Short mmCIF file of C-alpha atoms in Angstrom, two decimals:
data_model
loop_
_atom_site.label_atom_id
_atom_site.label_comp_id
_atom_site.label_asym_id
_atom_site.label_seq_id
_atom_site.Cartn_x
_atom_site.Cartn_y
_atom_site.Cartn_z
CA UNK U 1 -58.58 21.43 76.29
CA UNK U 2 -61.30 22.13 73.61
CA UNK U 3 -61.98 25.42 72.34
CA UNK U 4 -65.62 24.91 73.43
CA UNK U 5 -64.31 24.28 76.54
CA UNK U 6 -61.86 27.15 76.72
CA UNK U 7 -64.32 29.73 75.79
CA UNK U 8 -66.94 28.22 78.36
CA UNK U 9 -63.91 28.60 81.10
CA UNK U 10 -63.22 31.95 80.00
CA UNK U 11 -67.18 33.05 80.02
CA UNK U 12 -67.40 31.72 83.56
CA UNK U 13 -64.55 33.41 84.68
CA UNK U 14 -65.69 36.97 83.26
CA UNK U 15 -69.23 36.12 84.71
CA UNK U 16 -67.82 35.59 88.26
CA UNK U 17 -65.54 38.90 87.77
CA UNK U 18 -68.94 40.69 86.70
CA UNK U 19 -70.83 39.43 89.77
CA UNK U 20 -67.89 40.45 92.14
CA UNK U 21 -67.72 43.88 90.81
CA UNK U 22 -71.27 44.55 91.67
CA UNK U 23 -71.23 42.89 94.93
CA UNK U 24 -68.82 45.20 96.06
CA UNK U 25 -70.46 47.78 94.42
CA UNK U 26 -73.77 46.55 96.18
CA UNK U 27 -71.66 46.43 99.37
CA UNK U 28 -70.52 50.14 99.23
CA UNK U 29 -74.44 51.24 98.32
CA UNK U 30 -76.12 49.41 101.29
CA UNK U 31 -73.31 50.43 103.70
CA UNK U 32 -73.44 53.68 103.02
CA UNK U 33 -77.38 54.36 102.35
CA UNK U 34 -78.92 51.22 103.75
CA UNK U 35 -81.24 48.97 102.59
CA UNK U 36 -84.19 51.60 101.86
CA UNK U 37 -81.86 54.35 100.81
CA UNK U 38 -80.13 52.02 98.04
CA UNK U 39 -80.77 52.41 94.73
CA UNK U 40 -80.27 49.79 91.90
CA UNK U 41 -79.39 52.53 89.58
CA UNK U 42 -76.34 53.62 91.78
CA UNK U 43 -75.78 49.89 92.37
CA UNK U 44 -74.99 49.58 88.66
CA UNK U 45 -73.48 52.93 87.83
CA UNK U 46 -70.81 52.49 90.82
CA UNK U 47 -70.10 48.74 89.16
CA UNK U 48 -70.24 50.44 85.56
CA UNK U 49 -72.88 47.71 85.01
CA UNK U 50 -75.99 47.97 83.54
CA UNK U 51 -79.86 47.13 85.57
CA UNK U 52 -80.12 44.23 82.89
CA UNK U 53 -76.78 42.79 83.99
CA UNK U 54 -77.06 43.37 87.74
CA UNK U 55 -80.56 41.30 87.84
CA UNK U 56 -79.50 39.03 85.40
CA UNK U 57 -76.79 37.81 88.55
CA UNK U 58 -78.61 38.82 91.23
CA UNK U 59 -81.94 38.76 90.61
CA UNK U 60 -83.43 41.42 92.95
CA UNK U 61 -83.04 44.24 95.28
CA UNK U 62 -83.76 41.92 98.12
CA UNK U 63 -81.55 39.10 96.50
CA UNK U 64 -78.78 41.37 95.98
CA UNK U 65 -78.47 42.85 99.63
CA UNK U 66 -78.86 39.16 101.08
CA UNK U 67 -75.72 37.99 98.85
CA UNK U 68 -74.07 41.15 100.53
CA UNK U 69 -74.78 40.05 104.09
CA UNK U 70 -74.07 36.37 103.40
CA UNK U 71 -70.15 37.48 102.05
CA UNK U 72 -69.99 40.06 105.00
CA UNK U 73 -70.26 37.47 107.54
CA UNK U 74 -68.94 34.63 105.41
CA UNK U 75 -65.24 36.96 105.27
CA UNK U 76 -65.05 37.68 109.08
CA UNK U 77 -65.77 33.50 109.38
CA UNK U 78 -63.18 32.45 107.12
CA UNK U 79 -60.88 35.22 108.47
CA UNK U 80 -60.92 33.76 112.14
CA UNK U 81 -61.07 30.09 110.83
CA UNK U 82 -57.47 30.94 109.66
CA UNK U 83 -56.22 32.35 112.87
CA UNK U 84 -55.56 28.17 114.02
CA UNK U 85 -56.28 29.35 117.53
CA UNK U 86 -56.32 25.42 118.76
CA UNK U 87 -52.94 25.59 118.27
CA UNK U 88 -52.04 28.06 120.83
CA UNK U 89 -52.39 28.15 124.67
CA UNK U 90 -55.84 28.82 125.76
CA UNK U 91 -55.23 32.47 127.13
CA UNK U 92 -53.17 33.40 124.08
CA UNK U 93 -55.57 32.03 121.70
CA UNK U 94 -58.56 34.06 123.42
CA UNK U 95 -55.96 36.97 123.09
CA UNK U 96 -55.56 36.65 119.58
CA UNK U 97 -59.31 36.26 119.14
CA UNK U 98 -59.92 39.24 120.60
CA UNK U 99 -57.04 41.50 119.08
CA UNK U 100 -58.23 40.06 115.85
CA UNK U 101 -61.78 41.16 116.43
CA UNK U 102 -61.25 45.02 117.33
CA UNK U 103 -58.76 45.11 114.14
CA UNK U 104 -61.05 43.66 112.00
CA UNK U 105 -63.48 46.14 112.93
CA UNK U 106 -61.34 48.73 112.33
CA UNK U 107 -60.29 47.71 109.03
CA UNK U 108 -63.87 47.12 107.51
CA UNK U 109 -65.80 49.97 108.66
CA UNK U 110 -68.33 48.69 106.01
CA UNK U 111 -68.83 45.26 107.74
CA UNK U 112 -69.95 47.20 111.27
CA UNK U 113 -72.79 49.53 108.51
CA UNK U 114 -74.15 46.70 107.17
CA UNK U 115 -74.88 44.80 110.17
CA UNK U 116 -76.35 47.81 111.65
CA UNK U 117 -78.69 48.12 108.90
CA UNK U 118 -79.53 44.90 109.40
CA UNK U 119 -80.20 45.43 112.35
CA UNK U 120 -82.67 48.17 112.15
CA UNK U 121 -83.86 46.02 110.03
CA UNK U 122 -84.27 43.36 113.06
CA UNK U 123 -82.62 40.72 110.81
CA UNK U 124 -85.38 39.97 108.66
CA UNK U 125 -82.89 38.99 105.72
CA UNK U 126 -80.37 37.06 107.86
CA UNK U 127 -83.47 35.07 108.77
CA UNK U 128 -83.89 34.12 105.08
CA UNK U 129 -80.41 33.18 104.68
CA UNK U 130 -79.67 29.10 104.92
CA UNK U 131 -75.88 29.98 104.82
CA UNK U 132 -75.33 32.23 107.53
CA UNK U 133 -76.16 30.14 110.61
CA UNK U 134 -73.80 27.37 109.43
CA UNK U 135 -70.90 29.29 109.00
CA UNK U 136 -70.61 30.81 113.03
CA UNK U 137 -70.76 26.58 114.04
CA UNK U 138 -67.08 26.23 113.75
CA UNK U 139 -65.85 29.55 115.62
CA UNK U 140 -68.21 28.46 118.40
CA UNK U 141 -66.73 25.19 118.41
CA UNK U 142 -62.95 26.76 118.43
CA UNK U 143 -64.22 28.67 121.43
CA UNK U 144 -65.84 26.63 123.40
CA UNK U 145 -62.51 24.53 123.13
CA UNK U 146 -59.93 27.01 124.06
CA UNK U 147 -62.79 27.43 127.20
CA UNK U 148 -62.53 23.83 128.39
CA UNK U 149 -58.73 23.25 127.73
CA UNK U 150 -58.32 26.84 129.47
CA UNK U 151 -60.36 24.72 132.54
CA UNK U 152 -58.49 21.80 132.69
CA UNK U 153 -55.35 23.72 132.82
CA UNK U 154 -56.95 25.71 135.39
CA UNK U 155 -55.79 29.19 133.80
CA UNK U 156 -60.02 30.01 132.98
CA UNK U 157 -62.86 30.16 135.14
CA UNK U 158 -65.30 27.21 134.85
CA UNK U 159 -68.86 27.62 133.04
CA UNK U 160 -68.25 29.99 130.38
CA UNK U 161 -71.05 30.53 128.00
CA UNK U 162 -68.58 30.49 124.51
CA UNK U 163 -71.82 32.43 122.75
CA UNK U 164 -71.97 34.66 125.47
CA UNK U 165 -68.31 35.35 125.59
CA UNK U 166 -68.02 35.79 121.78
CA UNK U 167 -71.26 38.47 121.71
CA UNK U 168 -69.47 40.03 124.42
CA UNK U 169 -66.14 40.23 122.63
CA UNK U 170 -67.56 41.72 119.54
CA UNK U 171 -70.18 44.42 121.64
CA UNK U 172 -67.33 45.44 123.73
CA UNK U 173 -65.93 46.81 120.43
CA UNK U 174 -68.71 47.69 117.92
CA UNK U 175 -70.30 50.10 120.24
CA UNK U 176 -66.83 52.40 121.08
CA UNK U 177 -66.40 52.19 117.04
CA UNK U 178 -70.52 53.32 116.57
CA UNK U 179 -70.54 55.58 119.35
CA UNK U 180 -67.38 56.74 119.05
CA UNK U 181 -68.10 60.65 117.85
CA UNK U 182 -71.13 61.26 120.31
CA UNK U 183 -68.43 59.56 123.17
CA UNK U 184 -65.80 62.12 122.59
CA UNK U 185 -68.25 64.78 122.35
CA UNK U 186 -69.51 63.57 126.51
CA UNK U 187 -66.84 62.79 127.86
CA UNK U 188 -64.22 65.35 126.34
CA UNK U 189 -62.22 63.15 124.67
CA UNK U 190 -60.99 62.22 121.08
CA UNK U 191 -61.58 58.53 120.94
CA UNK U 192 -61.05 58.31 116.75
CA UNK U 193 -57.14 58.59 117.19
CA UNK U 194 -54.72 55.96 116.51
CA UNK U 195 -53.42 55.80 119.89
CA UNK U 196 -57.06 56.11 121.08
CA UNK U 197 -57.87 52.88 118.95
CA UNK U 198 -54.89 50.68 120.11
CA UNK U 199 -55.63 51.50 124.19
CA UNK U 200 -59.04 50.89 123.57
CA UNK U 201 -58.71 47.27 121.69
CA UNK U 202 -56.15 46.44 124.70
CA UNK U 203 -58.60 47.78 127.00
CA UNK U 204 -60.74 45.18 125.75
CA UNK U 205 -58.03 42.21 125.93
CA UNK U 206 -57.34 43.28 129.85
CA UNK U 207 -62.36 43.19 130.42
CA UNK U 208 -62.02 39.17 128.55
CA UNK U 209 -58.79 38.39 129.96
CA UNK U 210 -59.52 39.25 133.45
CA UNK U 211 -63.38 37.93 133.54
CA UNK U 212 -61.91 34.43 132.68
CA UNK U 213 -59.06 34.28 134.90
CA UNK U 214 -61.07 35.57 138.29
CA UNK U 215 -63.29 32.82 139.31
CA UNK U 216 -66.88 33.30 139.46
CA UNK U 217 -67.57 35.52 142.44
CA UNK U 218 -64.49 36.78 143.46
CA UNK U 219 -64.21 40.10 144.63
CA UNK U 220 -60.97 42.13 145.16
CA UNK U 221 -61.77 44.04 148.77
CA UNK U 222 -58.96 46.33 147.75
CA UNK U 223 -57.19 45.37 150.97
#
């Protein structure tokens, strides 16, 4: 390898390091304050970057908050892409989905912000984005699979809508985790404890597990 070469490398390398460090410092900002309440200044003083550097990667305020929402979702994609669900029976793999889904909300509080803001926002930057689409195609398609093996094997209900089953999934657990304080306050309960957080993600397994394995219609009389 050339010097030229080696130096190039090692510029490229420092540049990507340079970029992540202010995406995560862009990812703190806007999860915390929002789009409107961000500032590029704090942006650049919480990456120890200066405004010069920060545009030079990002370009803009608007450019810089889309690159944030395009890793947020693109990390939660390529998270579940490496759970290999096909692999497992259909129930357990639906398990596993949803497990994974209430933990990963859990552990990246700043994922559930930032799509709120967004949001509020009524997704005008996701509609911008030509990456973010793409990247839900394959979880969709893992779904809808587990769904139809789950029929032929006649452990799921026929007819399931995998985008309907996946929105529920995910809404069953983002609003306990945004409502969670004004909850507790209603109903008398502390919902933010650990053992409050575990019976509520297995609460969740029990709603999915049970609406696919009770065929459409059925009602228990009780008797």
């Amino acid at each position: 390898m050339s010097q030229a070469v080696a130096t190039g490398s090692a510029q490229n390398e420092r540049g990507e390091r340079s970029a992540r460090i202010i995406l995560d410092a862009a990812t703190e900002e806007f999860a915390i304050k929002g789009y409107d309440g961000a500032r590029i200044d704090s942006i650049a003083a919480r990456a120890s970057a200066n405004k010069r550097m920060l545009y030079h990667y990002f370009g803009s305020k608007d450019e810089l908050y889309l690159a944030v929402l395009e890793r947020t979702y693109a990390d939660i994609r390529a998270a579940e892409e490496a759970l290999d669900l096909t692999n497992l029976s259909p129930r357990a793999g639906v398990e596993h989905l949803v497990r994974f889904t209430w933990q990963y909300f859990l552990d990246h509080p700043k994922f559930l912000a930032i799509l709120n803001n967004e949001n509020l926002m009524r997704g005008q930057f996701l509609a911008r984005s030509s990456r973010i689409k793409p990247l839900h195609v394959p979880l969709v398609d893992r779904l809808a699979a587990l769904l139809h093996k789950g029929e032929r094997d006649g452990a799921f209900r026929s007819g399931v809508d995998p985008v309907q089953l996946y929105i529920t999934i995910a809404a069953l657990g983002f609003f306990y985790l945004s409502n969670r304080y004004t909850l507790s306050q209603i109903f008398d309960r502390q919902l933010d404890t650990d053992s409050a957080l575990m019976d509520r993600g297995e609460h969740i397994v029990d709603v999915v597990v049970s609406f696919l394995t009770h065929p459409a219609g059925a009602v228990d009389s009780g008797g």
